[in-house]
């Protein structure tokens, strides 16, 4: 981990502890979205001198979306009864055609709910597990939005994080990748986050109400037991 990342997080949070965030323990989702987005905006402005690029050690996290096309297609194929594969591949193609072209910024590399800690009163307590941090496309950090926020809170989060529309589009596909991977997790919280994120993503695309048999929001809780 870069010294600049370490110092930034340590100075901001003083090694505080907390619980992994979920929609229930953040208390006020809109305030938390503002707080988390502001954290990312600051992270993405850190000095990137001599910072590492995506590499084999971090699973190439932070790379252009197009690099993950084969993996994405495989996930869609394996989950074609869960999500509309052809429709989502078209969305992937569209988003991949608008890669991040500005200067690369620091990204956390594993910006998932389990690494975002909250206090007992629902405020941001700490950010952990930064060993995969690199300079790359900020969309990778933005993807967490669909795992923990509803549409209104996401808008606040993106605004606070200074996210542009193309980055949000890429982040949505990265969130879909996360959601499909977590759908097969042994962790009940991750399974529920997966279900909720897939629902939110399909609603973003106005693909809701069980069209063609896809109704992620209607999945029975028994599937997660």
PDB file of C-alpha atoms in Angstrom:
ATOM      1  CA  UNK A   1       0.000   0.000   0.000  1.00  0.00           C
ATOM      2  CA  UNK A   2       1.290   3.473  -0.843  1.00  0.00           C
ATOM      3  CA  UNK A   3       2.473   5.681   1.985  1.00  0.00           C
ATOM      4  CA  UNK A   4       0.117   8.417   0.799  1.00  0.00           C
ATOM      5  CA  UNK A   5      -2.906   6.099   1.022  1.00  0.00           C
ATOM      6  CA  UNK A   6      -1.847   4.824   4.447  1.00  0.00           C
ATOM      7  CA  UNK A   7      -1.352   8.314   5.853  1.00  0.00           C
ATOM      8  CA  UNK A   8      -4.567   9.603   4.298  1.00  0.00           C
ATOM      9  CA  UNK A   9      -6.720   6.891   5.866  1.00  0.00           C
ATOM     10  CA  UNK A  10      -4.878   6.866   9.205  1.00  0.00           C
ATOM     11  CA  UNK A  11      -5.125  10.643   9.585  1.00  0.00           C
ATOM     12  CA  UNK A  12      -8.792  10.633   8.651  1.00  0.00           C
ATOM     13  CA  UNK A  13      -9.976   7.730  10.804  1.00  0.00           C
ATOM     14  CA  UNK A  14      -7.302   7.265  13.512  1.00  0.00           C
ATOM     15  CA  UNK A  15      -7.489   3.446  13.209  1.00  0.00           C
ATOM     16  CA  UNK A  16     -11.087   3.458  14.452  1.00  0.00           C
ATOM     17  CA  UNK A  17     -13.092   0.242  14.500  1.00  0.00           C
ATOM     18  CA  UNK A  18     -16.676  -0.433  13.511  1.00  0.00           C
ATOM     19  CA  UNK A  19     -19.047  -2.812  11.777  1.00  0.00           C
ATOM     20  CA  UNK A  20     -19.207  -3.571   8.061  1.00  0.00           C
ATOM     21  CA  UNK A  21     -21.772  -1.276   6.495  1.00  0.00           C
ATOM     22  CA  UNK A  22     -25.182  -2.478   5.407  1.00  0.00           C
ATOM     23  CA  UNK A  23     -28.431  -0.629   4.629  1.00  0.00           C
ATOM     24  CA  UNK A  24     -29.624  -1.216   8.182  1.00  0.00           C
ATOM     25  CA  UNK A  25     -26.700   0.155  10.192  1.00  0.00           C
ATOM     26  CA  UNK A  26     -25.915   3.332   8.244  1.00  0.00           C
ATOM     27  CA  UNK A  27     -28.980   4.937   9.925  1.00  0.00           C
ATOM     28  CA  UNK A  28     -29.462   7.865   7.512  1.00  0.00           C
ATOM     29  CA  UNK A  29     -28.616   6.626   4.011  1.00  0.00           C
ATOM     30  CA  UNK A  30     -28.523  10.084   2.429  1.00  0.00           C
ATOM     31  CA  UNK A  31     -26.123  11.497   5.019  1.00  0.00           C
ATOM     32  CA  UNK A  32     -23.947   8.408   4.814  1.00  0.00           C
ATOM     33  CA  UNK A  33     -23.939   8.620   0.998  1.00  0.00           C
ATOM     34  CA  UNK A  34     -22.700  12.208   1.257  1.00  0.00           C
ATOM     35  CA  UNK A  35     -19.999  11.196   3.741  1.00  0.00           C
ATOM     36  CA  UNK A  36     -18.800   8.196   1.736  1.00  0.00           C
ATOM     37  CA  UNK A  37     -18.849  10.110  -1.540  1.00  0.00           C
ATOM     38  CA  UNK A  38     -16.813  12.925   0.003  1.00  0.00           C
ATOM     39  CA  UNK A  39     -14.262  10.373   1.196  1.00  0.00           C
ATOM     40  CA  UNK A  40     -13.873   9.055  -2.354  1.00  0.00           C
ATOM     41  CA  UNK A  41     -13.589  12.554  -3.790  1.00  0.00           C
ATOM     42  CA  UNK A  42     -10.677  13.204  -1.422  1.00  0.00           C
ATOM     43  CA  UNK A  43      -9.091   9.807  -2.112  1.00  0.00           C
ATOM     44  CA  UNK A  44      -9.263  10.391  -5.852  1.00  0.00           C
ATOM     45  CA  UNK A  45      -7.388  13.683  -5.478  1.00  0.00           C
ATOM     46  CA  UNK A  46      -4.337  12.234  -3.701  1.00  0.00           C
ATOM     47  CA  UNK A  47      -0.919  12.562  -5.307  1.00  0.00           C
ATOM     48  CA  UNK A  48      -0.271   9.630  -7.655  1.00  0.00           C
ATOM     49  CA  UNK A  49       3.486  10.028  -8.076  1.00  0.00           C
ATOM     50  CA  UNK A  50       5.149   6.587  -8.358  1.00  0.00           C
ATOM     51  CA  UNK A  51       1.815   4.897  -7.626  1.00  0.00           C
ATOM     52  CA  UNK A  52       1.266   1.325  -8.900  1.00  0.00           C
ATOM     53  CA  UNK A  53      -0.944   0.484 -11.856  1.00  0.00           C
ATOM     54  CA  UNK A  54      -3.361  -2.472 -12.031  1.00  0.00           C
ATOM     55  CA  UNK A  55      -1.320  -5.664 -12.050  1.00  0.00           C
ATOM     56  CA  UNK A  56      -1.472  -9.412 -11.548  1.00  0.00           C
ATOM     57  CA  UNK A  57      -1.064  -9.048  -7.772  1.00  0.00           C
ATOM     58  CA  UNK A  58      -4.337  -7.121  -7.447  1.00  0.00           C
ATOM     59  CA  UNK A  59      -6.171  -9.138 -10.088  1.00  0.00           C
ATOM     60  CA  UNK A  60      -5.903  -6.229 -12.534  1.00  0.00           C
ATOM     61  CA  UNK A  61      -8.581  -4.414 -10.559  1.00  0.00           C
ATOM     62  CA  UNK A  62      -8.842  -0.887 -11.892  1.00  0.00           C
ATOM     63  CA  UNK A  63      -8.230  -1.873 -15.508  1.00  0.00           C
ATOM     64  CA  UNK A  64     -10.492  -0.843 -18.372  1.00  0.00           C
ATOM     65  CA  UNK A  65     -13.862  -2.549 -18.374  1.00  0.00           C
ATOM     66  CA  UNK A  66     -13.114  -4.170 -21.724  1.00  0.00           C
ATOM     67  CA  UNK A  67     -10.400  -6.338 -20.157  1.00  0.00           C
ATOM     68  CA  UNK A  68     -13.121  -8.178 -18.230  1.00  0.00           C
ATOM     69  CA  UNK A  69     -15.428  -8.848 -21.177  1.00  0.00           C
ATOM     70  CA  UNK A  70     -14.770 -12.609 -21.249  1.00  0.00           C
ATOM     71  CA  UNK A  71     -15.324 -12.920 -17.495  1.00  0.00           C
ATOM     72  CA  UNK A  72     -18.468 -10.816 -17.746  1.00  0.00           C
ATOM     73  CA  UNK A  73     -19.884 -12.950 -20.557  1.00  0.00           C
ATOM     74  CA  UNK A  74     -19.137 -16.085 -18.549  1.00  0.00           C
ATOM     75  CA  UNK A  75     -20.960 -14.665 -15.520  1.00  0.00           C
ATOM     76  CA  UNK A  76     -23.968 -13.794 -17.664  1.00  0.00           C
ATOM     77  CA  UNK A  77     -24.002 -17.267 -19.190  1.00  0.00           C
ATOM     78  CA  UNK A  78     -23.869 -18.936 -15.777  1.00  0.00           C
ATOM     79  CA  UNK A  79     -26.660 -16.711 -14.491  1.00  0.00           C
ATOM     80  CA  UNK A  80     -28.860 -16.446 -17.578  1.00  0.00           C
ATOM     81  CA  UNK A  81     -31.883 -17.617 -15.565  1.00  0.00           C
ATOM     82  CA  UNK A  82     -31.287 -14.810 -13.088  1.00  0.00           C
ATOM     83  CA  UNK A  83     -30.606 -11.802 -15.330  1.00  0.00           C
ATOM     84  CA  UNK A  84     -31.270 -10.892 -19.004  1.00  0.00           C
ATOM     85  CA  UNK A  85     -27.868 -11.824 -20.448  1.00  0.00           C
ATOM     86  CA  UNK A  86     -28.195 -10.422 -23.976  1.00  0.00           C
ATOM     87  CA  UNK A  87     -29.659  -7.149 -22.746  1.00  0.00           C
ATOM     88  CA  UNK A  88     -26.873  -6.682 -20.187  1.00  0.00           C
ATOM     89  CA  UNK A  89     -24.144  -7.571 -22.671  1.00  0.00           C
ATOM     90  CA  UNK A  90     -25.389  -4.718 -24.852  1.00  0.00           C
ATOM     91  CA  UNK A  91     -25.111  -2.393 -21.862  1.00  0.00           C
ATOM     92  CA  UNK A  92     -21.587  -3.675 -21.236  1.00  0.00           C
ATOM     93  CA  UNK A  93     -20.563  -2.948 -24.830  1.00  0.00           C
ATOM     94  CA  UNK A  94     -21.942   0.568 -24.626  1.00  0.00           C
ATOM     95  CA  UNK A  95     -20.208   1.387 -21.329  1.00  0.00           C
ATOM     96  CA  UNK A  96     -16.901  -0.179 -22.409  1.00  0.00           C
ATOM     97  CA  UNK A  97     -16.763   2.181 -25.393  1.00  0.00           C
ATOM     98  CA  UNK A  98     -16.395   5.103 -22.983  1.00  0.00           C
ATOM     99  CA  UNK A  99     -13.305   4.249 -20.899  1.00  0.00           C
ATOM    100  CA  UNK A 100     -11.692   6.557 -18.370  1.00  0.00           C
ATOM    101  CA  UNK A 101      -9.362   8.837 -20.373  1.00  0.00           C
ATOM    102  CA  UNK A 102      -8.448  11.451 -17.758  1.00  0.00           C
ATOM    103  CA  UNK A 103      -5.481  11.083 -15.417  1.00  0.00           C
ATOM    104  CA  UNK A 104      -5.688   7.905 -13.370  1.00  0.00           C
ATOM    105  CA  UNK A 105      -6.624   8.360  -9.718  1.00  0.00           C
ATOM    106  CA  UNK A 106      -6.089   6.361  -6.560  1.00  0.00           C
ATOM    107  CA  UNK A 107      -8.754   3.681  -6.166  1.00  0.00           C
ATOM    108  CA  UNK A 108      -9.217   1.476  -3.129  1.00  0.00           C
ATOM    109  CA  UNK A 109      -9.214  -1.751  -5.128  1.00  0.00           C
ATOM    110  CA  UNK A 110     -11.677  -3.624  -2.913  1.00  0.00           C
ATOM    111  CA  UNK A 111     -14.293  -1.012  -2.077  1.00  0.00           C
ATOM    112  CA  UNK A 112     -16.960  -3.402  -0.817  1.00  0.00           C
ATOM    113  CA  UNK A 113     -19.327  -3.165   2.179  1.00  0.00           C
ATOM    114  CA  UNK A 114     -17.159  -5.526   4.242  1.00  0.00           C
ATOM    115  CA  UNK A 115     -14.282  -3.022   4.002  1.00  0.00           C
ATOM    116  CA  UNK A 116     -16.362   0.052   4.845  1.00  0.00           C
ATOM    117  CA  UNK A 117     -16.859   0.328   8.603  1.00  0.00           C
ATOM    118  CA  UNK A 118     -19.530   2.344  10.382  1.00  0.00           C
ATOM    119  CA  UNK A 119     -19.929   3.585  13.932  1.00  0.00           C
ATOM    120  CA  UNK A 120     -22.833   2.602  16.176  1.00  0.00           C
ATOM    121  CA  UNK A 121     -24.597   5.830  15.184  1.00  0.00           C
ATOM    122  CA  UNK A 122     -24.238   5.100  11.472  1.00  0.00           C
ATOM    123  CA  UNK A 123     -21.315   7.335  10.526  1.00  0.00           C
ATOM    124  CA  UNK A 124     -18.249   6.347   8.516  1.00  0.00           C
ATOM    125  CA  UNK A 125     -15.732   4.875  10.967  1.00  0.00           C
ATOM    126  CA  UNK A 126     -12.895   3.549   8.813  1.00  0.00           C
ATOM    127  CA  UNK A 127     -11.882   2.047   5.485  1.00  0.00           C
ATOM    128  CA  UNK A 128      -9.855  -1.172   5.640  1.00  0.00           C
ATOM    129  CA  UNK A 129      -8.116  -3.690   3.341  1.00  0.00           C
ATOM    130  CA  UNK A 130      -6.351  -1.264   1.034  1.00  0.00           C
ATOM    131  CA  UNK A 131      -3.680  -3.714  -0.121  1.00  0.00           C
ATOM    132  CA  UNK A 132      -5.093  -3.720  -3.683  1.00  0.00           C
ATOM    133  CA  UNK A 133      -5.021   0.065  -4.074  1.00  0.00           C
ATOM    134  CA  UNK A 134      -3.706   1.314  -7.421  1.00  0.00           C
ATOM    135  CA  UNK A 135      -4.167   4.297  -9.702  1.00  0.00           C
ATOM    136  CA  UNK A 136      -6.901   3.578 -12.183  1.00  0.00           C
ATOM    137  CA  UNK A 137     -10.494   4.226 -13.247  1.00  0.00           C
ATOM    138  CA  UNK A 138     -12.560   5.706 -10.356  1.00  0.00           C
ATOM    139  CA  UNK A 139     -15.579   3.685 -11.523  1.00  0.00           C
ATOM    140  CA  UNK A 140     -14.192   0.740  -9.561  1.00  0.00           C
ATOM    141  CA  UNK A 141     -14.808   2.556  -6.278  1.00  0.00           C
ATOM    142  CA  UNK A 142     -18.198   3.902  -7.357  1.00  0.00           C
ATOM    143  CA  UNK A 143     -19.573   0.400  -7.964  1.00  0.00           C
ATOM    144  CA  UNK A 144     -20.299  -0.098  -4.256  1.00  0.00           C
ATOM    145  CA  UNK A 145     -23.282   2.261  -4.589  1.00  0.00           C
ATOM    146  CA  UNK A 146     -25.632  -0.452  -5.883  1.00  0.00           C
ATOM    147  CA  UNK A 147     -24.731  -2.769  -3.012  1.00  0.00           C
ATOM    148  CA  UNK A 148     -25.768  -0.395  -0.221  1.00  0.00           C
ATOM    149  CA  UNK A 149     -27.774   2.561  -1.554  1.00  0.00           C
ATOM    150  CA  UNK A 150     -31.158   3.104  -3.164  1.00  0.00           C
ATOM    151  CA  UNK A 151     -31.577   5.396  -6.170  1.00  0.00           C
ATOM    152  CA  UNK A 152     -31.903   8.641  -4.195  1.00  0.00           C
ATOM    153  CA  UNK A 153     -28.889   7.918  -1.995  1.00  0.00           C
ATOM    154  CA  UNK A 154     -26.842   6.873  -5.040  1.00  0.00           C
ATOM    155  CA  UNK A 155     -27.403  10.265  -6.643  1.00  0.00           C
ATOM    156  CA  UNK A 156     -26.114  11.980  -3.504  1.00  0.00           C
ATOM    157  CA  UNK A 157     -23.141   9.602  -3.367  1.00  0.00           C
ATOM    158  CA  UNK A 158     -22.190  10.216  -7.004  1.00  0.00           C
ATOM    159  CA  UNK A 159     -22.523  13.973  -6.632  1.00  0.00           C
ATOM    160  CA  UNK A 160     -20.334  14.002  -3.513  1.00  0.00           C
ATOM    161  CA  UNK A 161     -17.765  11.810  -5.283  1.00  0.00           C
ATOM    162  CA  UNK A 162     -17.668  14.165  -8.317  1.00  0.00           C
ATOM    163  CA  UNK A 163     -18.591  11.267 -10.610  1.00  0.00           C
ATOM    164  CA  UNK A 164     -19.343  11.853 -14.291  1.00  0.00           C
ATOM    165  CA  UNK A 165     -22.072   9.965 -16.171  1.00  0.00           C
ATOM    166  CA  UNK A 166     -19.698   7.744 -18.159  1.00  0.00           C
ATOM    167  CA  UNK A 167     -17.983   6.632 -14.945  1.00  0.00           C
ATOM    168  CA  UNK A 168     -21.361   5.885 -13.377  1.00  0.00           C
ATOM    169  CA  UNK A 169     -22.271   3.773 -16.419  1.00  0.00           C
ATOM    170  CA  UNK A 170     -19.055   1.770 -16.099  1.00  0.00           C
ATOM    171  CA  UNK A 171     -19.529   1.473 -12.351  1.00  0.00           C
ATOM    172  CA  UNK A 172     -23.001   0.016 -12.866  1.00  0.00           C
ATOM    173  CA  UNK A 173     -21.537  -2.823 -14.933  1.00  0.00           C
ATOM    174  CA  UNK A 174     -18.804  -3.380 -12.357  1.00  0.00           C
ATOM    175  CA  UNK A 175     -21.526  -3.501  -9.706  1.00  0.00           C
ATOM    176  CA  UNK A 176     -23.310  -6.125 -11.784  1.00  0.00           C
ATOM    177  CA  UNK A 177     -20.072  -8.122 -11.872  1.00  0.00           C
ATOM    178  CA  UNK A 178     -19.821  -7.848  -8.083  1.00  0.00           C
ATOM    179  CA  UNK A 179     -23.458  -8.776  -7.628  1.00  0.00           C
ATOM    180  CA  UNK A 180     -23.253 -11.887  -9.784  1.00  0.00           C
ATOM    181  CA  UNK A 181     -20.084 -13.026  -8.023  1.00  0.00           C
ATOM    182  CA  UNK A 182     -21.560 -12.427  -4.564  1.00  0.00           C
ATOM    183  CA  UNK A 183     -24.760 -14.236  -5.515  1.00  0.00           C
ATOM    184  CA  UNK A 184     -22.912 -17.500  -4.932  1.00  0.00           C
ATOM    185  CA  UNK A 185     -21.311 -16.416  -1.648  1.00  0.00           C
ATOM    186  CA  UNK A 186     -21.651 -18.501   1.515  1.00  0.00           C
ATOM    187  CA  UNK A 187     -22.159 -15.287   3.494  1.00  0.00           C
ATOM    188  CA  UNK A 188     -25.837 -14.442   4.051  1.00  0.00           C
ATOM    189  CA  UNK A 189     -25.180 -10.676   4.126  1.00  0.00           C
ATOM    190  CA  UNK A 190     -23.343 -10.822   0.811  1.00  0.00           C
ATOM    191  CA  UNK A 191     -26.135 -12.880  -0.725  1.00  0.00           C
ATOM    192  CA  UNK A 192     -28.733 -10.322   0.307  1.00  0.00           C
ATOM    193  CA  UNK A 193     -26.531  -7.470  -0.945  1.00  0.00           C
ATOM    194  CA  UNK A 194     -26.188  -9.326  -4.235  1.00  0.00           C
ATOM    195  CA  UNK A 195     -29.943  -9.729  -4.627  1.00  0.00           C
ATOM    196  CA  UNK A 196     -30.591  -6.101  -3.753  1.00  0.00           C
ATOM    197  CA  UNK A 197     -27.883  -4.808  -6.096  1.00  0.00           C
ATOM    198  CA  UNK A 198     -29.171  -6.843  -9.036  1.00  0.00           C
ATOM    199  CA  UNK A 199     -32.649  -5.472  -8.408  1.00  0.00           C
ATOM    200  CA  UNK A 200     -31.338  -1.896  -8.258  1.00  0.00           C
ATOM    201  CA  UNK A 201     -29.306  -2.336 -11.446  1.00  0.00           C
ATOM    202  CA  UNK A 202     -32.216  -3.750 -13.444  1.00  0.00           C
ATOM    203  CA  UNK A 203     -34.408  -0.923 -12.177  1.00  0.00           C
ATOM    204  CA  UNK A 204     -31.765   1.588 -13.294  1.00  0.00           C
ATOM    205  CA  UNK A 205     -32.077   0.092 -16.755  1.00  0.00           C
ATOM    206  CA  UNK A 206     -35.895   0.165 -16.466  1.00  0.00           C
ATOM    207  CA  UNK A 207     -35.858  -3.625 -16.775  1.00  0.00           C
ATOM    208  CA  UNK A 208     -38.259  -4.445 -13.957  1.00  0.00           C
ATOM    209  CA  UNK A 209     -41.484  -6.226 -13.083  1.00  0.00           C
ATOM    210  CA  UNK A 210     -40.364  -9.681 -14.121  1.00  0.00           C
ATOM    211  CA  UNK A 211     -40.116  -8.842 -17.830  1.00  0.00           C
ATOM    212  CA  UNK A 212     -39.259 -12.045 -19.708  1.00  0.00           C
ATOM    213  CA  UNK A 213     -39.293 -13.811 -16.365  1.00  0.00           C
ATOM    214  CA  UNK A 214     -36.573 -11.738 -14.699  1.00  0.00           C
ATOM    215  CA  UNK A 215     -37.698 -10.464 -11.322  1.00  0.00           C
ATOM    216  CA  UNK A 216     -34.701 -10.458  -9.011  1.00  0.00           C
ATOM    217  CA  UNK A 217     -36.624  -8.563  -6.364  1.00  0.00           C
ATOM    218  CA  UNK A 218     -39.043 -11.444  -6.079  1.00  0.00           C
ATOM    219  CA  UNK A 219     -36.443 -14.065  -5.205  1.00  0.00           C
ATOM    220  CA  UNK A 220     -37.453 -15.944  -2.094  1.00  0.00           C
ATOM    221  CA  UNK A 221     -35.372 -15.510   1.050  1.00  0.00           C
ATOM    222  CA  UNK A 222     -35.304 -19.326   1.225  1.00  0.00           C
ATOM    223  CA  UNK A 223     -32.845 -19.316  -1.680  1.00  0.00           C
ATOM    224  CA  UNK A 224     -30.325 -17.731   0.690  1.00  0.00           C
ATOM    225  CA  UNK A 225     -30.652 -20.273   3.494  1.00  0.00           C
TER     226      UNK A 225
END
